[in-house]
Amino acid sequence: MGVPAFFRWLSRKYPSIIVHCVEEKGKECNGVRIPVDTTKPNPNEVEFDNLYLDMNGIIHPCTHPEDKPAPKNEDEMMVAIFEYIDRLFNIVRPRRVLYMAIDGVAPRAKMNQQRSRRFRASKEGAELTEEKNRMREEVIQRGGYLPPEEIKERFDSNCITPGTEFMDNLAQCLRYYVAERLSNDPGWKNVVVFLSDASVPGEGEHKIMDFIRRQRAQPNHDPNTHHCLCGADADLIMLGLATHEPNFTIIREEFKPNKPRPCSLCGQTGHEIKDCQGVARQKQGEHDEFAGAMPAAEQEFIFIRLCVLREYLSRELTMASLPFPFDFERSVDDWVFMCFFVGNDFLPHLPSLEIREGAIDRLVSIYKDVVHKTGGYLTQNGFVNLERVELIMQAVGVAEDNIFRKRKEDDENFKRRNKEKRKRMKAEQQGPAFMTSGQFAPQALGRRDRPEPVHNARYQAYDMRMQSVEQHNKDAAQSLKSMMRNGGRSSAGVSDGTDRGVKRKCEDSDSEPEPEDNVRLWEEGWKQRYYKTKFDVDVSDDGFRKKVVRSYVEGLCWVLRYYYQGCASWKWFFPFHYAPFASDFRDIQEMFSEFEKDTKPFKPLEQLMGVFPAASGNFLPPTWRNLMMSADSSIIDFYPDDFAIDLNGKKYAWQGVALLPFVDERRLRAALADVYPDLTPEEVRRNSLGSDILFLGRSHPLFDFIHELYRSETQEEAPVPAELCHGIQGTLNLDDNPILPDETVKSPVPLLRDISLNSSINVKFRDPQFAEGFVFKAVLLPGAKMPSKVLKPEDYERGARGPWRPQLGFNPNRQQAHLDQAGFRALGHSLPRAQQFRGQYSNAAPPSSYHQGSYSRHAHSSGQQHFQHSRQNAPQRPPPSFSSVPPPFPRQQQPYRGGGHGWDRAVQAQRSAYQQNLSRGGGGPGGYQQRYDQRQEDWGDRRDNRGQQQARGFPLPPPSRHIRWNN
Amino acid sequence: MAGVRCGDDVSEYLSQNPQLAQWIESFRGYCESNKQWSARREFILRNMEAFPTVKPGTCSSSLDRLLSLSMVWANHVFLGCSYPQAVMDKIKDMGEGIVVQDPPVHKTTKDGITARGKRSAPDDGNPEGCVKRSRTEADSRPSGRAAARSAIQKSGPPPQAPAEQQPFFNRLYKAVAWKLVSAGGFGPNLDHFEILRSCVESCKQTVTCVFVPLKDIEGLPAGRTQKDGHVCEIRCQTVYMGTGYGRDEAAAKAMASKEALKVFQGRKVTVKICRRRYRGREVEDLVLLDELPRTQGFPPALSYPFQDEPQDEVVSPRGGKAGPWTLIEKCWTPRRIMFMS
């Protein structure tokens, strides 16, 4: 979904859907990294069957990372991608399927958004380079220091589009990667790997959905498959819900908000390129100890549990006393549909629906009202009931006026508070103290003006001091005044009359001037102005408005169909840059019936012509590129050099609307028909539509079947035998250039080795096909077992059961904190043991020094009881000489004092063992125990005696005999 | 087909040729409004003769080229797009004479709008962190308006220009104030132009100087014996700041800068639309003023950046009152327009 704020809204409203990932890190021994053994159970206490990777969410951050230095060349990028996939595989540990989907040619509806992004990226890149060069010169002239510029080609992220050489290379590298892991990594042994690369049409996430949908529709599918989908897009959540699979989880990188980006000239945070002074970083704290987080900290991952989201939604959407039976699955589909209204990749969202303003909540409450009137659900299996949708839209339309007004008020409040805050911040933050300003500022030499001698230095310095004092006073007075003025009012409250409607003439000229808003939705006549400004039509032009609404209605149907059934039309797109108003949705029932049938996607190179600006023409063959630039080209209008960006009420350019012309498919195809013959065979290959590939390793049950297919050189398709592959169905075809076992597989990446003994095999795979007009049902499958509930039941009574303990992970009985055996042994070294306690955990008592001498322990908890035992029962015998040995952990006291409790809790789980040991007195592991017992007595003595002899009473190290045992 | 025709003629012509009309109608885009389509249709009809291979009723690559150029023109007028120079030149001729009422005005990426707020952490609505909007955005907005359009429009500064320019000049005011402090105050012995230039540059803009030799200006008040000399007019962002006269260009520039700096000596500066004389006629101009009431008018303008007309057009004699520097017959052009970087 094109709504970045959607996930934030969702995770704030339904917080329990998020579970932090536990990631087992590989160990390093003598400089050699030991890979993690992923055959072990998943430390997240859940076992996943299928892992689906939306590869574009991996390719982009690995090839042009935002917060790290970029990889130097393509090979480094590939290695980064492999490592990322390894990390995900380690966290998720899929046991059956790994599905990697790279974006192929997208439907036309999506291509418009891709086009807009690429045109903008191209512009931004050029501007950035220019600004960097200019600022670099300026800063160096002024005497600042900048790290030397690396002469490297700027990576044009536009090459991450199907049909480019880069994507072709990537597919080759991924094949190598899969073969290597299948051959060598034990965790991959029984996993089937699917690779759908850029030559297969369809967006990555939708190819994944298609796969799941089609598997669900065939009878051998396991309805309790546990799916895990990796991707950062918020609409993956929608897609996951749309599958109606009971066990669906999403994994994504944890987003850390408000992390400032470093200036790309000098690498420091806190300013942007245009303010760069090339100054050394200021130390925070005497030794720079208050500097922010380490810049290279690794990204963490989070799981999003859709079953918990379903629990939340069931509470939210449950409607009582309906005239028809309530079906939760249907209401989930309706919820998904309503989320499209606040934003999706294919339609501009309605101006009155902003997720930040609680649009979804508004829609849900309208929905619950309306459903009594309409007598049914809005959607079914991805088909929209337009009559009912109209009722919802009309209800939103009625509220539009108020929505716009409130938006303006909130905006004004927000800006005012921000301004005050910024003033305060500015007063505090004057920049590094060693940088002078005013006439004392460093001046560049060699330029036109000769640096002037300082005039009136003393006066100036005095002046500057007084200025800042005055400013402080002024600011303080100002904030006091405004506080008194606005006192007691909440941030969302109604501003009083003096604030409303006052046009903010920039009294503070340092703040940026507000972008001119010609539409002013909060004032009377907004509809007129909107249609005039955005569409350049009179509001009385009903015919035109109907056209816009019709296209929008088509769009809603198309989008829902896309999520539930697959792409209904590869050609359809929304041909306007703006959305209509909700109140314009009148008589929409008749507006739409069916999409054009038998539409085909563009071929990869054709698609490149449709989404690339002329500046990225280098990815295309020369005669094709010429069509983007020549004045005689019959499609030159598709490639403007410069275009308008309408902020449309937003703050930042990237949120605005790029007013690019739409591509006319007929003319594009006609123009390309002339230059098709110029393609080289390589380009022809890149331009063709490909097929999904299936990989497996030798120990997989399906291996022999596939191997046999190759040996028999069959030309026919072969269906997958259901029992050999966890119920997955499909048809197999021989690959023209397969990876076969016992052959060497050459590595396309020079950094990595060839696979000398490959034991994997690959084959072409096709999803199960269904008849024309087949409808995939959006229902729970029979045999599906719902996972156990996680949320606190609404009628939970805090009685004998104690307070509600929220479930933090996948397992309700999760072990919280615990020490491994090694931890206890380490503690055991230094801690005294009472003779009473046997067993490994019996030394969980803190040192007795606490309750002797000056450290009298007040009774905290039952844990203390044990220690008192020890005290009482210790025989009084003088210890052998210890004085020469220094106490091992002089600081142990601190953690243990407070930690008595924590320890206590940690040990709670072991309590039973503890008790047993107490009573047993002699049990425990073998010889260790016996010798242990001998020492108990000695130790007890030493401890007590120590307390008498030494005021500090630190636990002393064990005698050397003790140490020997533990080797 | 007949030559130049206007909108009404177009519809009349089409009504007389229904088959052609029908064929042409098939080129209408789904998303084109009536206004956009009728303008583009006119473009296509007017230029069909230039594409002789285009035969009504058939598709051909030359038809596609014509359609493509019509889209280039329409995208330029209605969406604000611009294309490589060769393409723009082509459509400029082809689109001559087509009248479009109230064409939309757009801010394009050249106006620095993409620099407005980088792609920061997607916490929209939270402008904290280190995102500061680009200053060049507001300042170069008026230049977007001057984009070539073949539509005839009113000349003169747009009414919202003062409000747009005001913030920039407020900043400039501060910069000048500080600069003068460090220079020891406003006085006769400063390098006024340098001060002005450096302040404007620190606000990331440029100063425009227009020079006209004195002898080229007619109708000077009697008593001016020296005919040699130059006059300089200083503008910044098309806002007029000052005029000066001197023996050579440098002196004229210095005096003009001094006049300009005088404006900054008040408590504040304001951008206003005022009437001035330019080439003998009264025009509206964007002017920088201080807060004191202006007793006399402005010296006549040497340049007028608010219209499309080329500067060296012959102005026909007006025969009106001869006032100071009223141009009677001779035309004069500014010799040099210097853009100071």
GROMACS .gro file of C-alpha atoms in nm, chain A residues 47-198:
model
  152
   47GLU     CA    1   0.795  -2.364   1.341
   48PHE     CA    2   0.727  -2.215   1.002
   49ASP     CA    3   0.650  -2.417   0.693
   50ASN     CA    4   0.677  -2.168   0.411
   51LEU     CA    5   0.885  -1.855   0.380
   52TYR     CA    6   0.799  -1.612   0.101
   53LEU     CA    7   1.039  -1.335   0.013
   54ASP     CA    8   0.929  -1.023  -0.170
   55MET     CA    9   1.274  -0.979  -0.318
   56ASN     CA   10   1.241  -0.614  -0.413
   57GLY     CA   11   1.220  -0.529  -0.046
   58ILE     CA   12   1.562  -0.691  -0.015
   59ILE     CA   13   1.723  -0.577  -0.337
   60HIS     CA   14   1.668  -0.207  -0.281
   61PRO     CA   15   1.820  -0.178   0.066
   62CYS     CA   16   2.112  -0.402  -0.030
   63THR     CA   17   2.199  -0.211  -0.346
   64HIS     CA   18   2.145   0.146  -0.234
   65PRO     CA   19   2.122   0.153   0.143
   66GLU     CA   20   2.008   0.471   0.307
   67ASP     CA   21   2.203   0.460   0.627
   68LYS     CA   22   2.517   0.269   0.531
   69PRO     CA   23   2.789   0.323   0.274
   70ALA     CA   24   2.682   0.179  -0.058
   71PRO     CA   25   2.841  -0.138  -0.196
   72LYS     CA   26   3.120  -0.060  -0.435
   73ASN     CA   27   3.021  -0.284  -0.721
   74GLU     CA   28   2.763  -0.528  -0.839
   75ASP     CA   29   2.934  -0.828  -0.686
   76GLU     CA   30   2.927  -0.676  -0.342
   77MET     CA   31   2.558  -0.612  -0.391
   78MET     CA   32   2.495  -0.975  -0.472
   79VAL     CA   33   2.685  -1.088  -0.166
   80ALA     CA   34   2.486  -0.844   0.046
   81ILE     CA   35   2.165  -0.989  -0.091
   82PHE     CA   36   2.276  -1.343  -0.016
   83GLU     CA   37   2.369  -1.253   0.338
   84TYR     CA   38   2.035  -1.090   0.391
   85ILE     CA   39   1.850  -1.398   0.272
   86ASP     CA   40   2.067  -1.610   0.498
   87ARG     CA   41   1.970  -1.394   0.789
   88LEU     CA   42   1.604  -1.432   0.714
   89PHE     CA   43   1.640  -1.805   0.666
   90ASN     CA   44   1.810  -1.825   1.002
   91ILE     CA   45   1.535  -1.636   1.181
   92VAL     CA   46   1.241  -1.808   1.017
   93ARG     CA   47   1.381  -2.157   0.942
   94PRO     CA   48   1.116  -2.268   0.693
   95ARG     CA   49   1.077  -2.643   0.686
   96ARG     CA   50   0.898  -2.691   0.356
   97VAL     CA   51   0.911  -2.409   0.106
   98LEU     CA   52   1.122  -2.105   0.032
   99TYR     CA   53   0.961  -1.884  -0.232
  100MET     CA   54   1.160  -1.596  -0.376
  101ALA     CA   55   0.961  -1.360  -0.592
  102ILE     CA   56   1.121  -1.077  -0.784
  103ASP     CA   57   0.898  -0.813  -0.939
  104GLY     CA   58   0.824  -0.888  -1.301
  105VAL     CA   59   0.635  -0.670  -1.544
  106ALA     CA   60   0.355  -0.513  -1.347
  107PRO     CA   61  -0.001  -0.445  -1.457
  108ARG     CA   62  -0.051  -0.109  -1.626
  109ALA     CA   63  -0.222   0.028  -1.318
  110LYS     CA   64   0.100  -0.011  -1.123
  111MET     CA   65   0.324   0.103  -1.404
  112ASN     CA   66   0.202   0.457  -1.366
  113GLN     CA   67   0.324   0.469  -1.011
  114GLN     CA   68   0.654   0.309  -1.111
  115ARG     CA   69   0.690   0.565  -1.388
  116SER     CA   70   0.632   0.849  -1.150
  117ARG     CA   71   0.889   0.711  -0.905
  118ARG     CA   72   1.155   0.664  -1.168
  119PHE     CA   73   1.110   1.003  -1.323
  120ARG     CA   74   1.137   1.160  -0.983
  121ALA     CA   75   1.433   0.953  -0.877
  122SER     CA   76   1.614   1.056  -1.190
  123LYS     CA   77   1.554   1.422  -1.123
  124GLU     CA   78   1.650   1.398  -0.761
  125GLY     CA   79   1.969   1.216  -0.841
  126ALA     CA   80   2.080   1.481  -1.085
  127GLU     CA   81   1.997   1.760  -0.845
  128LEU     CA   82   2.172   1.590  -0.560
  129THR     CA   83   2.494   1.549  -0.754
  130GLU     CA   84   2.484   1.909  -0.856
  131GLU     CA   85   2.422   2.034  -0.509
  132LYS     CA   86   2.688   1.811  -0.365
  133ASN     CA   87   2.949   1.940  -0.604
  134ARG     CA   88   2.854   2.296  -0.544
  135MET     CA   89   2.855   2.263  -0.167
  136ARG     CA   90   3.174   2.065  -0.166
  137GLU     CA   91   3.349   2.347  -0.344
  138GLU     CA   92   3.205   2.604  -0.113
  139VAL     CA   93   3.295   2.421   0.201
  140ILE     CA   94   3.648   2.351   0.093
  141GLN     CA   95   3.698   2.712  -0.006
  142ARG     CA   96   3.585   2.820   0.332
  143GLY     CA   97   3.834   2.595   0.496
  144GLY     CA   98   3.616   2.312   0.613
  145TYR     CA   99   3.724   1.953   0.585
  146LEU     CA  100   3.546   1.686   0.393
  147PRO     CA  101   3.636   1.322   0.339
  148PRO     CA  102   3.781   1.276  -0.007
  149GLU     CA  103   3.526   1.211  -0.272
  150GLU     CA  104   3.519   0.862  -0.403
  151ILE     CA  105   3.507   0.856  -0.775
  152LYS     CA  106   3.245   0.600  -0.828
  153GLU     CA  107   2.957   0.570  -1.058
  154ARG     CA  108   2.636   0.662  -0.898
  155PHE     CA  109   2.421   0.355  -0.882
  156ASP     CA  110   2.107   0.427  -1.077
  157SER     CA  111   1.842   0.247  -0.876
  158ASN     CA  112   1.626   0.259  -1.184
  159CYS     CA  113   1.810  -0.048  -1.304
  160ILE     CA  114   1.607  -0.250  -1.057
  161THR     CA  115   1.332  -0.291  -1.314
  162PRO     CA  116   1.249  -0.608  -1.505
  163GLY     CA  117   1.426  -0.632  -1.838
  164THR     CA  118   1.757  -0.474  -1.746
  165GLU     CA  119   2.085  -0.656  -1.754
  166PHE     CA  120   2.117  -0.611  -1.383
  167MET     CA  121   1.804  -0.810  -1.315
  168ASP     CA  122   1.921  -1.077  -1.551
  169ASN     CA  123   2.250  -1.105  -1.363
  170LEU     CA  124   2.064  -1.113  -1.037
  171ALA     CA  125   1.858  -1.409  -1.153
  172GLN     CA  126   2.176  -1.596  -1.248
  173CYS     CA  127   2.336  -1.517  -0.915
  174LEU     CA  128   2.029  -1.632  -0.724
  175ARG     CA  129   2.031  -1.963  -0.907
  176TYR     CA  130   2.388  -2.013  -0.803
  177TYR     CA  131   2.306  -1.914  -0.447
  178VAL     CA  132   2.019  -2.159  -0.418
  179ALA     CA  133   2.220  -2.442  -0.565
  180GLU     CA  134   2.503  -2.371  -0.325
  181ARG     CA  135   2.285  -2.365  -0.018
  182LEU     CA  136   2.091  -2.672  -0.120
  183SER     CA  137   2.414  -2.858  -0.168
  184ASN     CA  138   2.598  -2.745   0.142
  185ASP     CA  139   2.373  -2.606   0.411
  186PRO     CA  140   2.203  -2.877   0.619
  187GLY     CA  141   1.917  -2.646   0.709
  188TRP     CA  142   1.811  -2.634   0.344
  189LYS     CA  143   1.814  -3.005   0.296
  190ASN     CA  144   1.444  -3.077   0.273
  191VAL     CA  145   1.327  -2.740   0.153
  192VAL     CA  146   1.174  -2.682  -0.189
  193VAL     CA  147   1.289  -2.353  -0.333
  194PHE     CA  148   1.082  -2.159  -0.586
  195LEU     CA  149   1.236  -1.873  -0.776
  196SER     CA  150   1.013  -1.643  -0.976
  197ASP     CA  151   1.248  -1.396  -1.135
  198ALA     CA  152   1.192  -1.073  -1.323
   0.00000   0.00000   0.00000
